PDB file of N, CA and C in Angstrom:
ATOM      1  N   MET A 273     112.663  87.271  92.169  1.00  0.00           N
ATOM      2  CA  MET A 273     111.943  88.442  92.816  1.00  0.00           C
ATOM      3  C   MET A 273     112.504  88.526  94.302  1.00  0.00           C
ATOM      4  N   THR A 274     112.916  89.785  94.577  1.00  0.00           N
ATOM      5  CA  THR A 274     113.553  89.897  95.883  1.00  0.00           C
ATOM      6  C   THR A 274     112.587  90.374  96.907  1.00  0.00           C
ATOM      7  N   THR A 275     111.534  91.141  96.544  1.00  0.00           N
ATOM      8  CA  THR A 275     110.572  91.712  97.479  1.00  0.00           C
ATOM      9  C   THR A 275     109.540  90.664  97.558  1.00  0.00           C
ATOM     10  N   ARG A 276     109.227  90.281  98.813  1.00  0.00           N
ATOM     11  CA  ARG A 276     108.208  89.280  99.221  1.00  0.00           C
ATOM     12  C   ARG A 276     107.017  89.981  99.762  1.00  0.00           C
ATOM     13  N   LEU A 277     105.751  89.595  99.510  1.00  0.00           N
ATOM     14  CA  LEU A 277     104.578  90.241  99.918  1.00  0.00           C
ATOM     15  C   LEU A 277     104.071  89.248 101.098  1.00  0.00           C
ATOM     16  N   ARG A 278     104.108  89.943 102.405  1.00  0.00           N
ATOM     17  CA  ARG A 278     103.739  89.387 103.599  1.00  0.00           C
ATOM     18  C   ARG A 278     102.200  89.094 103.663  1.00  0.00           C
ATOM     19  N   VAL A 279     101.763  88.022 103.913  1.00  0.00           N
ATOM     20  CA  VAL A 279     100.238  87.588 103.789  1.00  0.00           C
ATOM     21  C   VAL A 279      99.971  86.852 105.217  1.00  0.00           C
ATOM     22  N   ALA A 280      98.827  87.347 105.737  1.00  0.00           N
ATOM     23  CA  ALA A 280      98.320  86.430 106.821  1.00  0.00           C
ATOM     24  C   ALA A 280      96.942  86.021 106.402  1.00  0.00           C
ATOM     25  N   VAL A 281      96.552  84.770 106.925  1.00  0.00           N
ATOM     26  CA  VAL A 281      95.371  84.229 106.744  1.00  0.00           C
ATOM     27  C   VAL A 281      94.545  84.176 107.913  1.00  0.00           C
ATOM     28  N   ILE A 282      93.388  84.864 107.948  1.00  0.00           N
ATOM     29  CA  ILE A 282      92.576  84.949 109.110  1.00  0.00           C
ATOM     30  C   ILE A 282      91.356  83.997 108.778  1.00  0.00           C
ATOM     31  N   GLY A 283      91.151  83.047 109.691  1.00  0.00           N
ATOM     32  CA  GLY A 283      90.360  81.903 109.501  1.00  0.00           C
ATOM     33  C   GLY A 283      91.000  80.662 109.255  1.00  0.00           C
ATOM     34  N   THR A 284      90.466  79.666 109.658  1.00  0.00           N
ATOM     35  CA  THR A 284      91.177  78.290 109.482  1.00  0.00           C
ATOM     36  C   THR A 284      90.488  77.075 108.919  1.00  0.00           C
ATOM     37  N   GLY A 285      89.197  77.504 108.304  1.00  0.00           N
ATOM     38  CA  GLY A 285      88.288  76.460 107.735  1.00  0.00           C
ATOM     39  C   GLY A 285      88.584  76.138 106.244  1.00  0.00           C
ATOM     40  N   PHE A 286      87.632  75.716 105.460  1.00  0.00           N
ATOM     41  CA  PHE A 286      87.649  75.416 104.286  1.00  0.00           C
ATOM     42  C   PHE A 286      88.134  76.443 103.410  1.00  0.00           C
ATOM     43  N   ALA A 287      87.617  77.814 103.540  1.00  0.00           N
ATOM     44  CA  ALA A 287      88.131  78.786 102.729  1.00  0.00           C
ATOM     45  C   ALA A 287      89.622  79.101 102.889  1.00  0.00           C
ATOM     46  N   ALA A 288      90.011  78.943 104.075  1.00  0.00           N
ATOM     47  CA  ALA A 288      91.468  79.081 104.456  1.00  0.00           C
ATOM     48  C   ALA A 288      92.366  78.143 103.666  1.00  0.00           C
ATOM     49  N   SER A 289      91.839  76.858 103.784  1.00  0.00           N
ATOM     50  CA  SER A 289      92.664  75.750 103.005  1.00  0.00           C
ATOM     51  C   SER A 289      92.783  76.181 101.459  1.00  0.00           C
ATOM     52  N   ALA A 290      91.659  76.606 100.872  1.00  0.00           N
ATOM     53  CA  ALA A 290      91.818  76.958  99.416  1.00  0.00           C
ATOM     54  C   ALA A 290      92.718  78.257  99.200  1.00  0.00           C
ATOM     55  N   HIS A 291      92.592  79.124 100.065  1.00  0.00           N
ATOM     56  CA  HIS A 291      93.480  80.317  99.972  1.00  0.00           C
ATOM     57  C   HIS A 291      94.891  79.903 100.180  1.00  0.00           C
ATOM     58  N   LEU A 292      95.245  79.040 101.048  1.00  0.00           N
ATOM     59  CA  LEU A 292      96.583  78.778 101.345  1.00  0.00           C
ATOM     60  C   LEU A 292      97.113  77.948 100.205  1.00  0.00           C
ATOM     61  N   ASP A 293      96.339  77.130  99.585  1.00  0.00           N
ATOM     62  CA  ASP A 293      96.824  76.424  98.439  1.00  0.00           C
ATOM     63  C   ASP A 293      97.123  77.163  97.360  1.00  0.00           C
ATOM     64  N   ALA A 294      96.275  78.291  97.019  1.00  0.00           N
ATOM     65  CA  ALA A 294      96.475  79.266  96.024  1.00  0.00           C
ATOM     66  C   ALA A 294      97.835  80.080  96.380  1.00  0.00           C
ATOM     67  N   LEU A 295      97.974  80.580  97.529  1.00  0.00           N
ATOM     68  CA  LEU A 295      99.080  81.313  98.010  1.00  0.00           C
ATOM     69  C   LEU A 295     100.255  80.552  97.661  1.00  0.00           C
ATOM     70  N   SER A 296     100.352  79.180  98.019  1.00  0.00           N
ATOM     71  CA  SER A 296     101.511  78.459  97.819  1.00  0.00           C
ATOM     72  C   SER A 296     102.093  78.415  96.473  1.00  0.00           C
ATOM     73  N   ARG A 297     101.114  78.692  95.507  1.00  0.00           N
ATOM     74  CA  ARG A 297     101.529  78.567  94.033  1.00  0.00           C
ATOM     75  C   ARG A 297     101.943  80.003  93.450  1.00  0.00           C
ATOM     76  N   LEU A 298     101.986  80.935  94.265  1.00  0.00           N
ATOM     77  CA  LEU A 298     102.440  82.275  93.898  1.00  0.00           C
ATOM     78  C   LEU A 298     103.779  82.486  94.186  1.00  0.00           C
ATOM     79  N   PRO A 299     104.624  83.117  93.240  1.00  0.00           N
ATOM     80  CA  PRO A 299     106.021  83.597  93.823  1.00  0.00           C
ATOM     81  C   PRO A 299     105.836  84.759  94.406  1.00  0.00           C
ATOM     82  N   GLY A 300     106.896  84.956  95.268  1.00  0.00           N
ATOM     83  CA  GLY A 300     106.977  86.322  95.980  1.00  0.00           C
ATOM     84  C   GLY A 300     105.983  86.602  97.204  1.00  0.00           C
ATOM     85  N   VAL A 301     105.426  85.326  97.602  1.00  0.00           N
ATOM     86  CA  VAL A 301     104.452  85.548  98.696  1.00  0.00           C
ATOM     87  C   VAL A 301     105.132  84.853 100.084  1.00  0.00           C
ATOM     88  N   GLU A 302     105.203  85.525 101.088  1.00  0.00           N
ATOM     89  CA  GLU A 302     105.653  84.968 102.208  1.00  0.00           C
ATOM     90  C   GLU A 302     104.448  84.885 103.325  1.00  0.00           C
ATOM     91  N   LEU A 303     103.850  83.692 103.588  1.00  0.00           N
ATOM     92  CA  LEU A 303     102.830  83.394 104.529  1.00  0.00           C
ATOM     93  C   LEU A 303     103.360  83.726 106.005  1.00  0.00           C
ATOM     94  N   THR A 304     102.895  84.695 106.632  1.00  0.00           N
ATOM     95  CA  THR A 304     103.355  85.088 108.025  1.00  0.00           C
ATOM     96  C   THR A 304     102.641  84.307 108.989  1.00  0.00           C
ATOM     97  N   GLY A 305     101.442  83.714 108.828  1.00  0.00           N
ATOM     98  CA  GLY A 305     100.830  82.885 109.761  1.00  0.00           C
ATOM     99  C   GLY A 305      99.274  82.864 109.463  1.00  0.00           C
ATOM    100  N   VAL A 306      98.730  82.107 110.440  1.00  0.00           N
ATOM    101  CA  VAL A 306      97.120  82.022 110.386  1.00  0.00           C
ATOM    102  C   VAL A 306      96.620  82.306 111.828  1.00  0.00           C
ATOM    103  N   LEU A 307      95.344  82.679 111.759  1.00  0.00           N
ATOM    104  CA  LEU A 307      94.640  82.955 112.979  1.00  0.00           C
ATOM    105  C   LEU A 307      93.167  82.366 112.886  1.00  0.00           C
ATOM    106  N   GLY A 308      92.929  81.680 114.069  1.00  0.00           N
ATOM    107  CA  GLY A 308      91.512  81.043 114.008  1.00  0.00           C
ATOM    108  C   GLY A 308      90.852  81.835 115.210  1.00  0.00           C
ATOM    109  N   SER A 309      89.716  81.232 115.657  1.00  0.00           N
ATOM    110  CA  SER A 309      88.865  81.840 116.613  1.00  0.00           C
ATOM    111  C   SER A 309      89.278  81.696 118.082  1.00  0.00           C
ATOM    112  N   SER A 310      90.268  80.935 118.420  1.00  0.00           N
ATOM    113  CA  SER A 310      90.976  80.876 119.572  1.00  0.00           C
ATOM    114  C   SER A 310      92.348  80.228 119.412  1.00  0.00           C
ATOM    115  N   LEU A 311      93.119  80.433 120.367  1.00  0.00           N
ATOM    116  CA  LEU A 311      94.539  80.053 120.168  1.00  0.00           C
ATOM    117  C   LEU A 311      94.591  78.451 120.151  1.00  0.00           C
ATOM    118  N   GLU A 312      93.790  77.698 120.907  1.00  0.00           N
ATOM    119  CA  GLU A 312      93.690  76.325 120.684  1.00  0.00           C
ATOM    120  C   GLU A 312      93.492  75.848 119.232  1.00  0.00           C
ATOM    121  N   ARG A 313      92.321  76.407 118.819  1.00  0.00           N
ATOM    122  CA  ARG A 313      91.882  76.192 117.378  1.00  0.00           C
ATOM    123  C   ARG A 313      93.005  76.551 116.313  1.00  0.00           C
ATOM    124  N   THR A 314      93.574  77.588 116.614  1.00  0.00           N
ATOM    125  CA  THR A 314      94.572  78.048 115.757  1.00  0.00           C
ATOM    126  C   THR A 314      95.872  77.165 115.692  1.00  0.00           C
ATOM    127  N   LEU A 315      96.235  76.754 116.846  1.00  0.00           N
ATOM    128  CA  LEU A 315      97.362  75.783 116.835  1.00  0.00           C
ATOM    129  C   LEU A 315      97.053  74.518 116.176  1.00  0.00           C
ATOM    130  N   VAL A 316      95.867  73.938 116.425  1.00  0.00           N
ATOM    131  CA  VAL A 316      95.464  72.702 115.810  1.00  0.00           C
ATOM    132  C   VAL A 316      95.504  72.884 114.215  1.00  0.00           C
ATOM    133  N   ALA A 317      94.753  73.961 113.751  1.00  0.00           N
ATOM    134  CA  ALA A 317      94.715  74.281 112.347  1.00  0.00           C
ATOM    135  C   ALA A 317      95.977  74.440 111.646  1.00  0.00           C
ATOM    136  N   ALA A 318      96.971  75.189 112.373  1.00  0.00           N
ATOM    137  CA  ALA A 318      98.298  75.521 111.795  1.00  0.00           C
ATOM    138  C   ALA A 318      98.991  74.094 111.500  1.00  0.00           C
ATOM    139  N   GLU A 319      98.857  73.208 112.510  1.00  0.00           N
ATOM    140  CA  GLU A 319      99.347  71.906 112.227  1.00  0.00           C
ATOM    141  C   GLU A 319      98.790  71.136 111.091  1.00  0.00           C
ATOM    142  N   ARG A 320      97.519  71.285 111.033  1.00  0.00           N
ATOM    143  CA  ARG A 320      96.849  70.417 109.986  1.00  0.00           C
ATOM    144  C   ARG A 320      97.049  71.093 108.699  1.00  0.00           C
ATOM    145  N   LEU A 321      97.219  72.437 108.597  1.00  0.00           N
ATOM    146  CA  LEU A 321      97.378  72.964 107.235  1.00  0.00           C
ATOM    147  C   LEU A 321      98.926  73.303 107.018  1.00  0.00           C
ATOM    148  N   GLY A 322      99.785  72.905 107.691  1.00  0.00           N
ATOM    149  CA  GLY A 322     101.176  72.871 107.438  1.00  0.00           C
ATOM    150  C   GLY A 322     101.902  74.391 107.532  1.00  0.00           C
ATOM    151  N   VAL A 323     101.093  75.111 108.411  1.00  0.00           N
ATOM    152  CA  VAL A 323     101.688  76.432 108.563  1.00  0.00           C
ATOM    153  C   VAL A 323     102.455  76.769 109.761  1.00  0.00           C
ATOM    154  N   GLU A 324     103.741  77.211 109.603  1.00  0.00           N
ATOM    155  CA  GLU A 324     104.546  77.373 110.675  1.00  0.00           C
ATOM    156  C   GLU A 324     104.112  78.134 111.974  1.00  0.00           C
ATOM    157  N   ARG A 325     103.509  79.312 111.638  1.00  0.00           N
ATOM    158  CA  ARG A 325     103.086  80.219 112.675  1.00  0.00           C
ATOM    159  C   ARG A 325     101.672  80.452 112.915  1.00  0.00           C
ATOM    160  N   ALA A 326     101.236  80.239 114.220  1.00  0.00           N
ATOM    161  CA  ALA A 326      99.927  80.395 114.612  1.00  0.00           C
ATOM    162  C   ALA A 326      99.760  81.781 115.413  1.00  0.00           C
ATOM    163  N   PHE A 327      99.003  82.674 114.988  1.00  0.00           N
ATOM    164  CA  PHE A 327      99.028  83.946 115.678  1.00  0.00           C
ATOM    165  C   PHE A 327      97.943  83.792 116.913  1.00  0.00           C
ATOM    166  N   GLY A 328      98.336  84.522 118.030  1.00  0.00           N
ATOM    167  CA  GLY A 328      97.647  84.550 119.151  1.00  0.00           C
ATOM    168  C   GLY A 328      96.464  85.602 119.119  1.00  0.00           C
ATOM    169  N   SER A 329      96.538  86.549 118.284  1.00  0.00           N
ATOM    170  CA  SER A 329      95.641  87.609 118.236  1.00  0.00           C
ATOM    171  C   SER A 329      95.505  88.250 116.843  1.00  0.00           C
ATOM    172  N   LEU A 330      94.323  88.998 116.678  1.00  0.00           N
ATOM    173  CA  LEU A 330      94.227  89.618 115.336  1.00  0.00           C
ATOM    174  C   LEU A 330      95.180  90.704 115.186  1.00  0.00           C
ATOM    175  N   ASP A 331      95.471  91.449 116.251  1.00  0.00           N
ATOM    176  CA  ASP A 331      96.501  92.648 116.379  1.00  0.00           C
ATOM    177  C   ASP A 331      97.816  91.932 115.938  1.00  0.00           C
ATOM    178  N   GLU A 332      98.140  90.951 116.523  1.00  0.00           N
ATOM    179  CA  GLU A 332      99.572  90.271 116.191  1.00  0.00           C
ATOM    180  C   GLU A 332      99.563  89.888 114.618  1.00  0.00           C
ATOM    181  N   ALA A 333      98.506  89.307 114.138  1.00  0.00           N
ATOM    182  CA  ALA A 333      98.505  89.001 112.666  1.00  0.00           C
ATOM    183  C   ALA A 333      98.624  90.293 111.889  1.00  0.00           C
ATOM    184  N   LEU A 334      97.998  91.252 112.168  1.00  0.00           N
ATOM    185  CA  LEU A 334      97.932  92.473 111.330  1.00  0.00           C
ATOM    186  C   LEU A 334      99.270  93.103 111.426  1.00  0.00           C
ATOM    187  N   ALA A 335      99.862  92.996 112.465  1.00  0.00           N
ATOM    188  CA  ALA A 335     101.289  93.833 112.637  1.00  0.00           C
ATOM    189  C   ALA A 335     102.371  93.016 111.803  1.00  0.00           C
ATOM    190  N   GLU A 336     102.114  91.745 111.344  1.00  0.00           N
ATOM    191  CA  GLU A 336     103.045  91.024 110.560  1.00  0.00           C
ATOM    192  C   GLU A 336     102.757  91.034 109.124  1.00  0.00           C
ATOM    193  N   ALA A 337     101.664  91.591 108.627  1.00  0.00           N
ATOM    194  CA  ALA A 337     101.286  91.381 107.192  1.00  0.00           C
ATOM    195  C   ALA A 337     101.000  92.713 106.565  1.00  0.00           C
ATOM    196  N   GLU A 338     101.047  92.613 105.194  1.00  0.00           N
ATOM    197  CA  GLU A 338     100.758  93.657 104.258  1.00  0.00           C
ATOM    198  C   GLU A 338      99.318  93.454 103.730  1.00  0.00           C
ATOM    199  N   VAL A 339      98.959  92.069 103.577  1.00  0.00           N
ATOM    200  CA  VAL A 339      97.821  91.722 102.963  1.00  0.00           C
ATOM    201  C   VAL A 339      97.151  90.723 103.896  1.00  0.00           C
ATOM    202  N   VAL A 340      95.821  90.837 104.082  1.00  0.00           N
ATOM    203  CA  VAL A 340      95.133  89.706 104.927  1.00  0.00           C
ATOM    204  C   VAL A 340      94.098  89.147 104.029  1.00  0.00           C
ATOM    205  N   HIS A 341      94.098  87.847 104.128  1.00  0.00           N
ATOM    206  CA  HIS A 341      93.030  86.925 103.415  1.00  0.00           C
ATOM    207  C   HIS A 341      91.925  86.711 104.504  1.00  0.00           C
ATOM    208  N   ASN A 342      90.870  87.316 104.373  1.00  0.00           N
ATOM    209  CA  ASN A 342      89.876  87.081 105.349  1.00  0.00           C
ATOM    210  C   ASN A 342      88.944  85.948 105.146  1.00  0.00           C
ATOM    211  N   CYS A 343      89.331  84.792 105.710  1.00  0.00           N
ATOM    212  CA  CYS A 343      88.621  83.536 105.474  1.00  0.00           C
ATOM    213  C   CYS A 343      87.651  83.154 106.616  1.00  0.00           C
ATOM    214  N   THR A 344      87.244  84.145 107.229  1.00  0.00           N
ATOM    215  CA  THR A 344      86.319  83.851 108.497  1.00  0.00           C
ATOM    216  C   THR A 344      84.919  83.731 107.866  1.00  0.00           C
ATOM    217  N   PRO A 345      84.228  83.048 108.801  1.00  0.00           N
ATOM    218  CA  PRO A 345      82.778  83.013 108.559  1.00  0.00           C
ATOM    219  C   PRO A 345      82.174  84.334 108.352  1.00  0.00           C
ATOM    220  N   ASN A 346      81.038  84.365 107.631  1.00  0.00           N
ATOM    221  CA  ASN A 346      80.393  85.697 107.113  1.00  0.00           C
ATOM    222  C   ASN A 346      80.088  86.663 108.198  1.00  0.00           C
ATOM    223  N   ASP A 347      79.664  86.018 109.416  1.00  0.00           N
ATOM    224  CA  ASP A 347      79.233  86.914 110.492  1.00  0.00           C
ATOM    225  C   ASP A 347      80.428  87.706 111.276  1.00  0.00           C
ATOM    226  N   VAL A 348      81.669  87.367 110.904  1.00  0.00           N
ATOM    227  CA  VAL A 348      82.693  88.131 111.454  1.00  0.00           C
ATOM    228  C   VAL A 348      83.690  88.710 110.370  1.00  0.00           C
ATOM    229  N   HIS A 349      83.248  88.626 109.156  1.00  0.00           N
ATOM    230  CA  HIS A 349      83.893  89.384 108.030  1.00  0.00           C
ATOM    231  C   HIS A 349      84.226  90.705 108.416  1.00  0.00           C
ATOM    232  N   GLY A 350      82.987  91.460 108.702  1.00  0.00           N
ATOM    233  CA  GLY A 350      83.020  92.923 108.841  1.00  0.00           C
ATOM    234  C   GLY A 350      84.207  93.406 109.825  1.00  0.00           C
ATOM    235  N   PRO A 351      84.154  92.897 111.177  1.00  0.00           N
ATOM    236  CA  PRO A 351      85.109  93.430 112.101  1.00  0.00           C
ATOM    237  C   PRO A 351      86.571  93.044 111.707  1.00  0.00           C
ATOM    238  N   VAL A 352      86.892  91.991 111.132  1.00  0.00           N
ATOM    239  CA  VAL A 352      88.243  91.668 110.699  1.00  0.00           C
ATOM    240  C   VAL A 352      88.629  92.594 109.542  1.00  0.00           C
ATOM    241  N   THR A 353      87.701  92.644 108.546  1.00  0.00           N
ATOM    242  CA  THR A 353      88.070  93.582 107.331  1.00  0.00           C
ATOM    243  C   THR A 353      88.292  94.982 107.832  1.00  0.00           C
ATOM    244  N   ILE A 354      87.551  95.554 108.762  1.00  0.00           N
ATOM    245  CA  ILE A 354      87.595  96.844 109.123  1.00  0.00           C
ATOM    246  C   ILE A 354      88.946  97.221 109.928  1.00  0.00           C
ATOM    247  N   ALA A 355      89.223  96.174 110.903  1.00  0.00           N
ATOM    248  CA  ALA A 355      90.488  96.294 111.496  1.00  0.00           C
ATOM    249  C   ALA A 355      91.750  96.135 110.612  1.00  0.00           C
ATOM    250  N   ALA A 356      91.697  95.342 109.597  1.00  0.00           N
ATOM    251  CA  ALA A 356      92.791  95.252 108.546  1.00  0.00           C
ATOM    252  C   ALA A 356      92.912  96.660 107.924  1.00  0.00           C
ATOM    253  N   LEU A 357      91.698  97.037 107.264  1.00  0.00           N
ATOM    254  CA  LEU A 357      91.905  98.358 106.527  1.00  0.00           C
ATOM    255  C   LEU A 357      92.253  99.526 107.467  1.00  0.00           C
ATOM    256  N   GLU A 358      91.923  99.605 108.621  1.00  0.00           N
ATOM    257  CA  GLU A 358      92.177 100.708 109.598  1.00  0.00           C
ATOM    258  C   GLU A 358      93.726 100.435 109.932  1.00  0.00           C
ATOM    259  N   ALA A 359      94.302  99.371 109.739  1.00  0.00           N
ATOM    260  CA  ALA A 359      95.787  99.160 109.969  1.00  0.00           C
ATOM    261  C   ALA A 359      96.504  99.426 108.695  1.00  0.00           C
ATOM    262  N   GLY A 360      95.893  99.726 107.611  1.00  0.00           N
ATOM    263  CA  GLY A 360      96.481 100.137 106.283  1.00  0.00           C
ATOM    264  C   GLY A 360      96.758  98.923 105.470  1.00  0.00           C
ATOM    265  N   LEU A 361      96.201  97.842 105.771  1.00  0.00           N
ATOM    266  CA  LEU A 361      96.529  96.643 104.951  1.00  0.00           C
ATOM    267  C   LEU A 361      95.401  96.451 103.768  1.00  0.00           C
ATOM    268  N   HIS A 362      95.871  95.721 102.833  1.00  0.00           N
ATOM    269  CA  HIS A 362      95.040  95.232 101.761  1.00  0.00           C
ATOM    270  C   HIS A 362      94.295  94.018 102.284  1.00  0.00           C
ATOM    271  N   VAL A 363      93.007  93.754 101.763  1.00  0.00           N
ATOM    272  CA  VAL A 363      92.136  92.598 102.286  1.00  0.00           C
ATOM    273  C   VAL A 363      91.785  91.921 100.955  1.00  0.00           C
ATOM    274  N   VAL A 364      91.795  90.621 101.077  1.00  0.00           N
ATOM    275  CA  VAL A 364      91.271  89.704 100.014  1.00  0.00           C
ATOM    276  C   VAL A 364      90.203  88.912 100.693  1.00  0.00           C
TER     277      VAL A 364
END
């Protein structure tokens, strides 16, 4: 497969761990990075999860992806999903 689907994971908790595990098993997926609730938490989580890139903002994450895995707590699902859809991205 020559085309890779660029995926960003928003959220760094349990759901993100499960999504990252699933994504690692799929051919043709390029993980662009993760984003947590703050840069400090994102950096710690990226190291813990073995992810190379820690995004500094939602806008940065959206600019690098075609698909967003929204693994945030329920109370912030709405704003993240709306921002991703408005950016023309697919949301899981």
